XYZ file of N, CA and C in Angstrom:
831
model
N 0.870 -1.233 -0.058
C 0.020 0.032 0.038
C 0.841 1.213 -0.014
N 1.865 1.221 -0.871
C 2.735 2.352 -0.950
C 2.314 3.613 -1.661
N 2.507 4.732 -1.234
C 2.190 5.915 -1.970
C 3.156 6.974 -1.743
N 3.922 7.017 -0.768
C 5.052 8.099 -0.645
C 6.426 7.451 -0.618
N 7.368 8.053 -1.544
C 8.586 7.298 -1.745
C 9.654 7.593 -0.669
N 10.252 6.576 -0.296
C 11.377 6.681 0.521
C 12.237 5.399 0.578
N 13.337 5.313 1.367
C 14.182 4.129 1.195
C 14.006 3.328 2.520
N 13.295 2.217 2.461
C 13.047 1.404 3.746
C 14.287 1.013 4.506
N 14.337 0.962 5.598
C 15.270 0.303 6.448
C 14.795 -1.235 6.792
N 15.697 -2.084 6.916
C 15.261 -3.439 7.019
C 14.244 -3.666 8.166
N 14.338 -3.046 9.259
C 13.338 -3.258 10.220
C 12.028 -2.623 9.988
N 11.813 -1.928 8.906
C 10.428 -1.571 8.546
C 10.159 -0.110 8.577
N 10.737 0.775 9.577
C 10.403 2.097 9.727
C 11.084 2.866 8.680
N 10.672 4.060 8.104
C 11.074 4.769 6.986
C 11.928 5.995 7.305
N 13.061 6.165 6.458
C 13.713 7.476 6.637
C 12.786 8.490 6.050
N 13.247 9.801 6.260
C 12.447 10.920 5.769
C 12.144 10.798 4.319
N 10.824 10.988 3.947
C 10.595 10.914 2.433
C 11.284 11.956 1.602
N 11.644 11.538 0.530
C 12.188 12.380 -0.464
C 11.081 12.926 -1.358
N 11.417 14.006 -2.152
C 10.396 14.521 -3.191
C 10.069 13.390 -4.207
N 8.753 13.110 -4.568
C 8.363 11.997 -5.375
C 9.020 12.144 -6.660
N 9.413 11.030 -7.296
C 9.728 10.749 -8.606
C 9.204 9.480 -9.102
N 9.136 9.345 -10.460
C 8.393 8.214 -10.965
C 9.301 6.940 -10.557
N 10.604 7.063 -10.532
C 11.508 5.932 -10.165
C 11.296 5.495 -8.725
N 11.357 6.586 -7.811
C 11.184 6.272 -6.407
C 9.932 5.760 -6.016
N 8.892 6.201 -6.589
C 7.600 5.698 -6.306
C 7.441 4.279 -6.688
N 7.985 3.938 -7.939
C 7.946 2.600 -8.430
C 8.694 1.581 -7.494
N 9.888 2.149 -6.951
C 10.783 1.341 -6.127
C 10.001 1.095 -4.842
N 9.337 2.250 -4.191
C 8.616 2.032 -2.975
C 7.396 1.081 -3.126
N 6.736 1.052 -4.207
C 5.675 0.169 -4.524
C 6.221 -1.253 -4.588
N 7.238 -1.422 -5.336
C 7.874 -2.702 -5.375
C 8.230 -3.305 -3.995
N 8.789 -2.632 -3.188
C 9.122 -3.016 -1.794
C 7.940 -3.365 -1.042
N 6.878 -2.396 -1.188
C 5.695 -2.802 -0.390
C 5.029 -4.124 -0.751
N 5.066 -4.498 -2.046
C 4.490 -5.697 -2.535
C 5.497 -6.910 -2.324
N 6.765 -6.716 -2.130
C 7.751 -7.747 -2.061
C 7.409 -8.790 -0.964
N 6.642 -8.390 0.125
C 6.442 -9.359 1.190
C 5.597 -10.532 0.684
N 4.849 -10.333 -0.213
C 3.875 -11.361 -0.686
C 4.628 -12.558 -1.190
N 5.873 -12.401 -1.618
C 6.648 -13.664 -2.131
C 7.333 -14.275 -1.029
N 7.239 -13.670 0.265
C 7.854 -14.277 1.384
C 6.967 -14.289 2.591
N 5.782 -14.497 2.350
C 4.853 -14.504 3.521
C 5.212 -15.485 4.555
N 5.381 -16.758 4.138
C 5.708 -17.879 5.126
C 7.011 -17.541 5.937
N 8.021 -17.050 5.269
C 9.232 -16.803 5.865
C 9.089 -15.613 6.901
N 8.198 -14.639 6.523
C 7.821 -13.474 7.306
C 7.129 -13.967 8.595
N 6.120 -14.845 8.477
C 5.250 -15.281 9.503
C 6.179 -16.141 10.526
N 7.063 -16.897 9.979
C 7.841 -17.837 10.878
C 8.965 -17.094 11.665
N 9.508 -16.069 11.103
C 10.798 -15.448 11.815
C 10.749 -14.013 12.138
N 9.651 -13.404 11.913
C 9.580 -11.869 12.323
C 9.366 -11.928 13.796
N 9.787 -10.833 14.571
C 9.545 -10.774 15.890
C 8.096 -10.440 16.231
N 7.809 -10.821 17.505
C 6.360 -10.438 17.934
C 6.395 -9.131 18.555
N 5.513 -8.880 19.580
C 5.423 -7.522 20.360
C 5.194 -7.934 21.825
N 5.834 -7.233 22.756
C 5.759 -7.527 24.094
C 4.356 -7.142 24.757
N 3.875 -7.896 25.827
C 2.697 -7.514 26.512
C 2.503 -5.946 26.851
N 3.747 -5.381 27.306
C 3.760 -4.081 27.746
C 3.314 -3.078 26.737
N 3.519 -3.553 25.412
C 3.054 -2.545 24.426
C 1.513 -2.466 24.354
N 0.810 -3.441 24.628
C -0.643 -3.451 24.656
C -1.149 -2.713 25.901
N -0.371 -2.833 26.969
C -0.709 -2.318 28.222
C -0.615 -0.689 27.923
N 0.393 -0.233 27.306
C 0.545 1.083 26.963
C -0.529 1.681 26.007
N -0.902 0.792 25.089
C -2.094 1.132 24.231
C -3.384 1.523 25.008
N -3.627 0.511 25.840
C -4.742 0.602 26.568
C -4.751 1.934 27.580
N -3.489 2.073 28.148
C -3.442 3.274 29.066
C -3.588 4.558 28.286
N -2.906 4.735 27.122
C -3.024 5.907 26.364
C -4.307 6.176 25.785
N -5.030 5.010 25.234
C -6.268 5.136 24.628
C -7.389 5.182 25.790
N -7.034 5.048 26.952
C -7.924 5.133 28.065
C -9.109 4.321 27.674
N -8.844 2.978 27.170
C -10.052 2.204 26.894
C -9.401 0.818 26.779
N -10.071 -0.240 27.460
C -9.663 -1.587 27.558
C -9.755 -2.274 26.193
N -8.846 -3.187 25.820
C -8.876 -3.824 24.658
C -10.042 -4.983 24.618
N -10.211 -5.690 25.834
C -11.405 -6.675 25.778
C -12.768 -5.935 25.361
N -13.303 -6.611 24.296
C -14.595 -6.044 23.833
C -14.370 -4.946 22.948
N -13.357 -4.309 22.752
C -13.184 -3.236 21.734
C -13.221 -3.660 20.275
N -13.776 -2.804 19.440
C -13.756 -3.054 18.099
C -12.533 -2.586 17.473
N -11.667 -3.360 16.956
C -10.325 -3.023 16.406
C -10.182 -3.279 15.051
N -9.612 -2.400 14.169
C -9.215 -2.603 12.942
C -7.727 -2.619 12.739
N -7.087 -3.753 12.442
C -5.601 -3.891 12.297
C -5.339 -3.750 10.799
N -4.686 -2.644 10.402
C -4.553 -2.237 9.022
C -3.097 -2.549 8.646
N -3.054 -3.192 7.351
C -1.801 -3.668 6.858
C -1.299 -4.884 7.795
N -2.320 -5.783 7.929
C -2.178 -6.804 9.063
C -1.054 -7.915 8.690
N -0.745 -7.973 7.456
C 0.338 -8.884 7.024
C -0.118 -10.407 7.356
N 0.816 -11.042 8.021
C 0.493 -12.434 8.352
C -0.296 -12.554 9.654
N -0.459 -11.441 10.343
C -1.446 -11.530 11.481
C -0.689 -11.603 12.761
N 0.676 -11.208 12.880
C 1.425 -11.172 14.105
C 0.641 -10.276 15.158
N 0.381 -9.068 14.825
C -0.239 -8.053 15.814
C -1.680 -8.395 15.975
N -2.410 -8.793 14.855
C -3.779 -9.254 14.933
C -3.973 -10.345 15.941
N -3.202 -11.242 15.913
C -3.385 -12.395 16.854
C -3.129 -12.077 18.327
N -2.165 -11.097 18.672
C -2.018 -10.513 19.872
C -3.213 -9.712 20.305
N -3.761 -8.745 19.551
C -4.997 -7.994 19.851
C -6.105 -8.953 20.139
N -6.350 -9.930 19.353
C -7.455 -10.923 19.543
C -7.149 -11.650 20.920
N -5.965 -12.012 21.281
C -5.704 -12.721 22.444
C -5.986 -11.867 23.739
N -5.932 -10.551 23.478
C -6.202 -9.642 24.619
C -7.635 -9.269 24.798
N -8.504 -9.939 23.890
C -9.932 -9.912 24.033
C -10.587 -8.900 23.171
N -9.861 -8.397 22.058
C -10.360 -7.277 21.177
C -11.204 -8.087 20.117
N -12.226 -7.346 19.579
C -13.008 -7.952 18.459
C -12.262 -7.343 17.327
N -11.343 -8.068 16.686
C -10.484 -7.624 15.595
C -11.027 -7.973 14.062
N -10.786 -6.969 13.290
C -10.892 -7.331 11.718
C -9.715 -6.839 11.163
N -9.158 -7.576 10.442
C -7.827 -7.240 9.691
C -8.104 -6.752 8.268
N -7.161 -5.782 7.902
C -7.256 -5.207 6.470
C -5.794 -5.455 5.918
N -5.816 -6.108 4.728
C -4.477 -6.423 4.193
C -4.621 -6.420 2.606
N -3.702 -5.586 1.852
C -3.802 -5.499 0.467
C -3.116 -6.826 -0.264
N -2.191 -7.352 0.360
C -1.420 -8.358 -0.479
C -1.900 -9.692 -0.553
N -1.841 -10.393 -1.751
C -2.255 -11.706 -2.003
C -1.632 -12.798 -1.031
N -0.348 -12.691 -1.025
C 0.482 -13.693 -0.276
C 0.370 -13.600 1.108
N 0.352 -12.331 1.694
C 0.183 -12.119 2.990
C -1.186 -12.464 3.561
N -2.247 -12.143 2.816
C -3.443 -12.535 3.134
C -3.800 -14.011 3.288
N -3.188 -14.668 2.237
C -3.269 -16.186 2.229
C -2.614 -16.823 3.475
N -1.500 -16.184 3.843
C -0.822 -16.769 5.015
C -1.558 -16.493 6.341
N -2.186 -15.324 6.279
C -2.999 -14.868 7.479
C -4.224 -15.910 7.638
N -4.936 -16.128 6.456
C -6.032 -17.167 6.554
C -5.667 -18.518 6.961
N -4.483 -18.973 6.703
C -4.051 -20.242 7.127
C -3.661 -20.382 8.533
N -3.089 -19.162 8.954
C -2.702 -19.192 10.417
C -3.759 -18.729 11.510
N -4.721 -17.819 10.947
C -5.758 -17.341 11.881
C -7.090 -17.424 11.203
N -7.539 -18.616 10.944
C -8.859 -18.840 10.127
C -10.102 -18.328 10.863
N -10.019 -17.992 12.024
C -11.126 -17.596 12.801
C -11.335 -16.046 12.951
N -10.273 -15.382 12.463
C -10.384 -13.873 12.466
C -10.647 -13.321 11.074
N -11.667 -12.568 10.905
C -11.993 -11.892 9.569
C -10.848 -11.126 9.028
N -10.625 -11.252 7.674
C -9.678 -10.336 6.925
C -10.379 -9.940 5.694
N -10.274 -8.771 5.455
C -10.760 -8.156 4.122
C -9.610 -7.452 3.359
N -9.752 -7.383 2.199
C -8.644 -6.719 1.310
C -8.870 -5.218 1.243
N -7.830 -4.418 1.418
C -7.811 -3.104 1.289
C -6.608 -2.384 1.717
N -6.600 -1.055 1.578
C -5.279 -0.409 2.059
C -5.666 0.672 3.000
N -4.817 1.298 3.722
C -4.957 2.341 4.720
C -5.309 3.658 4.042
N -5.075 3.808 2.799
C -5.514 4.867 2.018
C -6.836 5.139 1.536
N -7.547 3.816 1.650
C -8.948 3.720 1.229
C -9.528 2.522 1.999
N -9.847 2.793 3.334
C -10.207 1.730 4.149
C -11.655 1.160 3.810
N -11.866 -0.122 3.662
C -13.100 -0.613 3.319
C -14.041 -0.974 4.615
N -14.089 0.129 5.405
C -14.799 0.097 6.629
C -15.827 1.297 6.667
N -16.847 1.052 7.488
C -17.881 2.095 7.611
C -17.445 3.226 8.438
N -18.106 4.384 8.289
C -17.804 5.572 9.156
C -18.130 5.188 10.636
N -17.222 5.730 11.550
C -17.525 5.543 13.021
C -17.769 4.072 13.408
N -17.042 3.230 12.821
C -17.309 1.816 13.228
C -16.316 0.991 14.004
N -15.250 1.707 14.475
C -14.217 0.976 15.293
C -13.794 1.917 16.398
N -13.293 1.274 17.510
C -12.738 1.990 18.711
C -11.292 2.275 18.596
N -10.608 1.457 17.762
C -9.237 1.576 17.641
C -8.631 1.162 16.292
N -7.934 1.934 15.655
C -7.247 1.553 14.359
C -5.847 1.362 14.710
N -5.210 0.212 14.244
C -3.868 -0.024 14.584
C -2.997 -0.291 13.261
N -1.771 0.057 13.378
C -0.763 -0.174 12.304
C 0.454 -0.712 12.825
N 0.808 -2.007 12.692
C 2.031 -2.601 13.112
C 2.998 -2.694 11.995
N 4.063 -1.966 12.041
C 5.037 -1.997 10.978
C 4.389 -1.638 9.527
N 3.357 -0.749 9.493
C 2.554 -0.743 8.225
C 2.439 0.720 7.893
N 2.408 1.713 8.939
C 1.968 2.997 8.500
C 2.810 3.677 7.516
N 4.127 3.372 7.432
C 4.991 3.928 6.437
C 4.745 3.526 4.959
N 3.850 2.480 4.833
C 3.467 2.279 3.366
C 2.169 3.098 2.958
N 1.713 3.830 3.809
C 0.541 4.738 3.373
C 0.996 6.162 2.936
N -0.071 6.884 2.455
C 0.132 8.361 2.236
C -0.672 8.965 3.340
N 0.102 9.772 4.243
C -0.696 10.242 5.446
C -1.812 11.209 5.010
N -1.607 11.899 3.848
C -2.658 12.783 3.446
C -3.985 12.107 3.141
N -3.945 10.790 2.854
C -5.125 10.016 2.679
C -5.473 9.028 3.846
N -4.328 8.510 4.510
C -4.552 7.518 5.579
C -5.065 8.205 6.892
N -4.545 9.357 7.225
C -5.016 10.064 8.350
C -6.539 10.430 8.350
N -7.011 11.162 7.207
C -8.414 11.359 7.172
C -9.222 10.034 7.109
N -8.749 8.935 6.634
C -9.453 7.631 6.625
C -9.544 7.066 8.061
N -8.436 7.079 8.793
C -8.492 6.776 10.098
C -9.555 7.443 11.000
N -9.514 8.780 10.700
C -10.405 9.680 11.496
C -11.919 9.218 11.080
N -12.194 8.980 9.858
C -13.434 8.644 9.336
C -13.963 7.472 10.066
N -13.159 6.444 10.158
C -13.733 5.041 10.602
C -13.632 4.988 12.173
N -12.985 5.883 12.820
C -12.967 5.845 14.333
C -14.231 6.385 14.929
N -14.682 5.801 15.931
C -15.759 6.381 16.718
C -15.286 7.547 17.542
N -16.302 8.477 18.034
C -15.745 9.460 18.986
C -15.141 8.860 20.197
N -13.966 9.439 20.505
C -13.205 8.870 21.578
C -12.276 7.767 21.284
N -12.252 7.408 20.031
C -11.454 6.305 19.530
C -9.968 6.683 19.480
N -9.125 5.798 19.101
C -7.733 6.021 18.872
C -7.108 5.345 17.709
N -6.046 5.959 17.214
C -5.058 5.505 16.228
C -3.874 5.170 16.911
N -3.370 3.927 16.710
C -2.112 3.541 17.255
C -1.153 2.921 16.218
N 0.002 3.506 16.209
C 1.094 3.157 15.227
C 2.213 2.519 15.987
N 2.830 1.500 15.482
C 3.958 1.121 16.269
C 4.936 0.281 15.412
N 6.247 0.406 15.763
C 7.365 -0.139 15.034
C 8.267 -0.893 15.964
N 8.801 -2.128 15.609
C 9.970 -2.712 16.259
C 11.242 -1.930 15.759
N 12.008 -1.383 16.585
C 13.237 -0.834 15.952
C 14.527 -1.415 16.714
N 15.472 -1.465 16.025
C 16.621 -2.054 16.637
C 17.309 -1.190 17.729
N 17.695 -1.858 18.857
C 18.300 -1.035 19.987
C 19.807 -0.762 19.617
N 20.114 0.321 19.012
C 21.439 0.613 18.507
C 22.427 0.784 19.652
N 21.974 0.969 20.886
C 23.057 1.047 22.027
C 23.548 -0.294 22.483
N 23.063 -1.374 21.777
C 23.631 -2.690 21.999
C 24.774 -2.791 21.031
N 26.050 -3.164 21.473
C 27.316 -3.054 20.642
C 27.152 -3.995 19.437
N 26.576 -5.223 19.568
C 26.676 -6.189 18.361
C 25.731 -5.636 17.322
N 24.553 -5.189 17.846
C 23.511 -4.564 16.943
C 24.009 -3.345 16.224
N 24.720 -2.453 16.936
C 25.401 -1.246 16.209
C 26.273 -1.684 15.137
N 27.136 -2.827 15.456
C 28.013 -3.327 14.562
C 27.276 -3.898 13.267
N 26.318 -4.646 13.554
C 25.538 -5.227 12.406
C 24.852 -4.154 11.630
N 24.339 -3.118 12.275
C 23.774 -1.888 11.440
C 24.770 -1.272 10.622
N 25.930 -1.219 11.118
C 27.000 -0.538 10.337
C 27.250 -1.347 9.079
N 27.350 -2.636 9.220
C 27.631 -3.535 8.065
C 26.495 -3.431 7.051
N 25.218 -3.316 7.563
C 24.087 -3.166 6.632
C 24.172 -1.882 5.890
N 24.521 -0.791 6.605
C 24.599 0.504 6.023
C 25.747 0.432 4.858
N 26.712 -0.221 5.119
C 27.908 -0.173 4.127
C 27.398 -0.980 2.859
N 26.699 -2.084 3.092
C 26.493 -3.049 2.047
C 25.247 -2.414 1.164
N 24.318 -1.751 1.913
C 23.066 -1.383 1.108
C 22.781 0.104 1.085
N 23.809 0.813 1.626
C 23.625 2.313 1.591
C 22.424 2.799 2.504
N 22.109 2.206 3.535
C 20.991 2.518 4.277
C 21.267 3.198 5.596
N 20.649 4.385 5.896
C 20.870 5.137 7.269
C 20.059 4.539 8.317
N 20.641 3.643 8.972
C 19.875 2.794 9.977
C 19.437 3.682 11.112
N 20.239 4.687 11.474
C 19.730 5.374 12.639
C 18.580 6.420 12.280
N 18.329 6.555 10.958
C 17.229 7.355 10.514
C 15.795 6.619 10.956
N 15.855 5.320 11.114
C 14.588 4.673 11.432
C 13.959 5.263 12.679
N 14.710 5.487 13.777
C 14.011 6.060 14.909
C 13.935 7.594 14.736
N 14.691 8.177 14.030
C 14.588 9.642 13.894
C 13.233 9.970 13.201
N 12.850 9.149 12.399
C 11.666 9.272 11.504
C 10.437 8.670 12.023
N 10.466 8.003 13.252
C 9.233 7.600 13.857
C 8.819 8.662 14.820
N 8.137 9.524 14.321
C 7.655 10.760 15.110
C 6.333 11.231 14.577
N 5.705 12.240 15.295
C 4.540 12.771 14.910
C 4.544 13.365 13.715
N 5.601 14.041 13.322
C 5.642 14.981 12.083
C 5.727 14.119 10.991
N 6.462 12.970 10.889
C 6.457 12.159 9.791
C 5.198 11.320 9.596
N 4.621 10.948 10.751
C 3.399 10.191 10.648
C 2.160 11.107 10.262
N 2.159 12.233 10.547
C 1.100 13.159 10.211
C 1.578 14.516 9.782
N 2.087 14.772 8.693
C 2.842 16.084 8.363
C 1.776 17.190 8.463
N 0.570 16.971 8.210
C -0.349 18.087 8.341
C -0.726 18.501 9.742
N -0.236 17.717 10.580
C -0.614 17.970 12.086
C -1.926 17.908 12.587
N -2.804 16.968 11.929
C -4.173 16.947 12.393
C -4.281 16.144 13.641
N -3.389 15.300 14.018
C -3.445 14.471 15.157
C -2.443 14.826 16.155
N -2.712 14.558 17.382
C -2.008 14.928 18.692
C -1.497 13.553 19.138
N -0.311 13.226 18.699
C 0.275 11.887 19.062
C 1.042 11.938 20.411
N 0.864 10.933 21.234
C 1.726 10.652 22.300
C 2.682 9.535 21.946
N 3.982 9.700 22.298
C 4.944 8.585 22.047
C 5.346 7.854 23.309
N 5.481 6.551 23.139
C 6.015 5.667 24.191
C 7.013 4.683 23.467
N 8.054 4.255 24.348
C 8.954 3.238 23.736
C 8.971 2.156 24.847
N 8.938 0.979 24.423
C 8.994 -0.300 25.101
C 10.110 -1.119 24.577
N 11.081 -1.435 25.599
C 12.231 -2.191 25.194
C 11.990 -3.735 25.575
N 12.416 -4.484 24.714
C 12.210 -5.949 25.001
C 13.243 -6.695 24.115
N 13.351 -8.061 24.380
C 14.262 -8.928 23.697
C 13.671 -10.274 23.485
N 14.373 -10.968 22.483
C 14.008 -12.372 22.282
C 15.230 -13.060 21.956
N 15.410 -14.451 22.356
C 16.523 -15.248 21.958
C 16.140 -16.290 20.998
N 16.813 -16.219 19.848
C 16.359 -17.160 18.657
C 17.508 -17.803 18.009
N 17.469 -18.883 17.430
C 18.647 -19.458 16.720
C 19.024 -18.579 15.599
N 20.357 -18.715 15.332
C 21.004 -17.779 14.343
C 20.248 -17.860 12.983
N 19.764 -19.079 12.629
C 19.062 -19.198 11.335
C 17.746 -18.408 11.381
N 17.197 -18.404 12.449
C 15.881 -17.552 12.728
C 16.190 -16.141 12.419
N 17.330 -15.687 13.158
C 17.698 -14.332 13.027
C 17.914 -13.822 11.627
N 18.677 -14.711 10.846
C 18.994 -14.505 9.492
C 17.815 -14.395 8.564
N 16.924 -15.392 8.876
C 15.750 -15.348 8.098
C 14.790 -14.223 8.362
N 14.915 -13.640 9.631
C 14.143 -12.462 9.881
C 14.762 -11.324 9.084
N 16.129 -11.188 9.116
C 16.692 -10.125 8.312
C 16.283 -10.234 6.817
N 16.342 -11.468 6.353
C 16.016 -11.632 4.927
C 14.639 -11.449 4.517
N 13.711 -11.334 5.499
C 12.210 -11.033 5.256
C 11.927 -9.603 5.006
N 12.999 -8.720 5.188
C 12.788 -7.242 4.994
C 12.826 -6.821 3.614
N 12.097 -5.816 3.254
C 11.974 -5.461 1.774
C 13.340 -5.113 1.152
N 14.145 -4.431 1.863
C 15.371 -4.186 1.115
C 16.190 -5.386 0.644
N 16.003 -6.458 1.391
C 16.578 -7.759 0.953
C 15.796 -8.383 -0.180
N 14.587 -8.265 -0.074
C 13.679 -9.062 -0.930
C 13.720 -8.675 -2.295
N 14.019 -7.166 -2.504
C 14.015 -6.564 -3.750
C 15.425 -6.508 -4.317
N 16.456 -6.857 -3.530
C 17.843 -6.673 -3.840
C 18.331 -7.948 -4.683
N 19.489 -7.749 -5.372
C 20.032 -8.849 -6.145
C 20.237 -10.045 -5.254
N 19.635 -11.199 -5.667
C 19.782 -12.415 -4.864
C 21.359 -12.812 -4.402
N 22.116 -12.698 -5.421
C 23.511 -13.003 -4.989
C 24.200 -12.055 -4.037
N 23.899 -10.794 -4.223
C 24.321 -9.793 -3.172
C 23.830 -10.035 -1.910
N 22.452 -10.356 -1.719
C 21.886 -10.643 -0.492
C 22.341 -11.817 0.113
N 22.543 -12.951 -0.607
C 23.049 -14.266 -0.105
C 24.549 -14.075 0.356
N 25.281 -13.225 -0.342
C 26.600 -13.048 0.091
C 26.630 -12.155 1.371
N 25.763 -11.290 1.543
C 25.748 -10.445 2.848
C 25.345 -11.400 3.965
N 24.376 -12.268 3.728
C 23.889 -13.068 4.838
C 24.929 -14.062 5.163
N 25.702 -14.601 4.260
C 26.722 -15.616 4.638
C 27.856 -15.002 5.468
N 28.162 -13.591 5.027
C 29.152 -12.836 5.891
C 28.598 -12.626 7.214
N 27.320 -12.347 7.278
C 26.690 -11.910 8.571
C 26.756 -13.051 9.479
N 26.397 -14.211 8.975
C 26.590 -15.489 9.766
C 27.815 -15.661 10.443
N 29.018 -15.326 9.751
C 30.292 -15.590 10.270
C 30.563 -14.552 11.374
N 30.122 -13.328 11.188
C 30.233 -12.134 12.255
C 29.498 -12.463 13.428
N 28.308 -13.024 13.249
C 27.391 -13.334 14.444
C 27.826 -14.477 15.273
N 28.389 -15.535 14.541
C 28.953 -16.642 15.194
C 30.183 -16.347 16.138
N 30.779 -15.249 15.894
C 31.897 -14.729 16.777
C 31.229 -14.056 18.032
N 30.126 -13.430 17.762
C 29.397 -12.835 19.004
C 28.627 -13.763 19.690
N 28.024 -14.737 19.131
C 27.179 -15.794 19.660
C 27.654 -17.091 19.251
N 28.717 -17.637 19.845
C 29.242 -18.972 19.445
C 28.336 -20.025 19.689
N 27.417 -20.006 20.663
C 26.424 -21.091 20.693
C 25.353 -21.102 19.818
N 25.332 -19.978 18.867
C 24.246 -20.048 17.711
C 23.011 -19.473 18.255
N 22.810 -19.024 19.348
C 21.645 -18.335 19.922
C 21.786 -16.845 19.946
N 20.994 -15.998 19.299
C 21.149 -14.608 19.113
C 20.106 -13.951 20.089
N 20.505 -12.917 20.694
C 19.667 -12.218 21.569
C 19.248 -10.835 20.877
N 18.137 -10.823 20.170
C 17.701 -9.679 19.559
C 17.161 -8.724 20.517
N 17.588 -7.368 20.495
C 17.031 -6.455 21.421
C 16.243 -5.380 20.670
N 15.110 -5.053 20.923
C 14.362 -4.197 20.300
C 13.667 -3.095 21.209
N 13.299 -2.000 20.523
C 12.602 -0.902 21.314
C 11.350 -0.615 20.314
N 10.234 -0.987 20.916
C 8.962 -0.764 20.180
C 8.618 0.693 20.248
N 8.523 1.467 19.204
C 8.096 2.886 19.272
C 6.649 2.886 18.937
N 5.922 3.464 19.894
C 4.480 3.557 19.819
C 3.971 4.997 19.614
N 3.208 5.277 18.692
C 2.531 6.663 18.541
C 1.069 6.407 18.638
N 0.385 7.225 19.504
C -0.967 7.020 19.720
C -1.695 8.370 19.719
N -2.665 8.401 19.096
C -3.567 9.696 19.061
C -5.090 9.447 19.335
N -5.615 10.199 20.168
C -7.096 9.985 20.360
C -7.888 10.939 19.516
N -9.095 10.445 19.257
C -10.032 11.415 18.539
C -11.014 12.122 19.568
N -11.532 13.304 19.356
C -12.506 13.918 20.390
C -13.522 13.002 20.752
N -14.062 12.980 22.059
C -15.065 12.063 22.438
C -16.504 12.796 21.990
C-alpha cells in the first residue's frame, strides 16, 4: 500500500521521505509488494510484540482492549492481529497483499480479514474503537490515511502506530547496523529519527503521544538471518548480493554468539492519538 517514496530500512520504519519521482515511487511500491513472495518466511521469523506494548495502548487510549472493536490495517500475516485478539479485542484485519492475506487465513482462520489499504479503508464511518498499524503506517500516504482513520474511528477512539526498532546502543546490533549500512547504503539510525508525529502526520491533524517499550528475544541464528532476509530491502535486492551479505553476517554473528543463539533487542516505538469524544 505504498504511496510516498522513501528508502526502507530493514526493520520496517522509513527514513524521511524524499520528493516524489516516478522511479522512487515505483521502487517504494515494489518494496511494499515484495512481502507477498516471502509471507511464510515473514510469519515464521519476524519478531512479535511484548505485552507491555498493549498495556501502553490501553493506558494511552483510556480504553480496555477486551470487547473493543479494532481494525488492524496492513495486518500482514497477522502477528499483531493475533495478539490483539488474545487480549480480548474484536479484531478485523485489513491487508492488500495476496500472499500475506493467504498466510493470514491459514494461520488465523477464525479472524476476519478483508482486502484493502490504509489509504482507502473498506470500513464504515465511525465503526471501530481503535485503528492499529504494526510496521505498516510507512506504506501509506498520510494525506489519505489520516482522514481515513479519522473517518472510521468512533468518537473517543484512537489511532495506534508502532514499529519494532533495533536497540542501537547494544554493541553487536550497532556493528551489524554499520555492516548493513555499508552494503546497502541505508541510514539505519534514520529509522528512529523518523518515527515521530511530524513524519506520521505532516499536516498536524493528530496529537500523538509517544512511548517506547524495550524488549528482547533469544532465537537461533538461522531464525535471526531469516528475519533479516524477510525485510523489503533484501527481498528486492540482487539475490547473489543478499546471499553474500547473509553468509558474511553469519560468520560475524557466530563470533558474537558462538552457541548459535542470538539475543535480538528491540525498542517498540508507539505513537497513539485519540479522537475527540
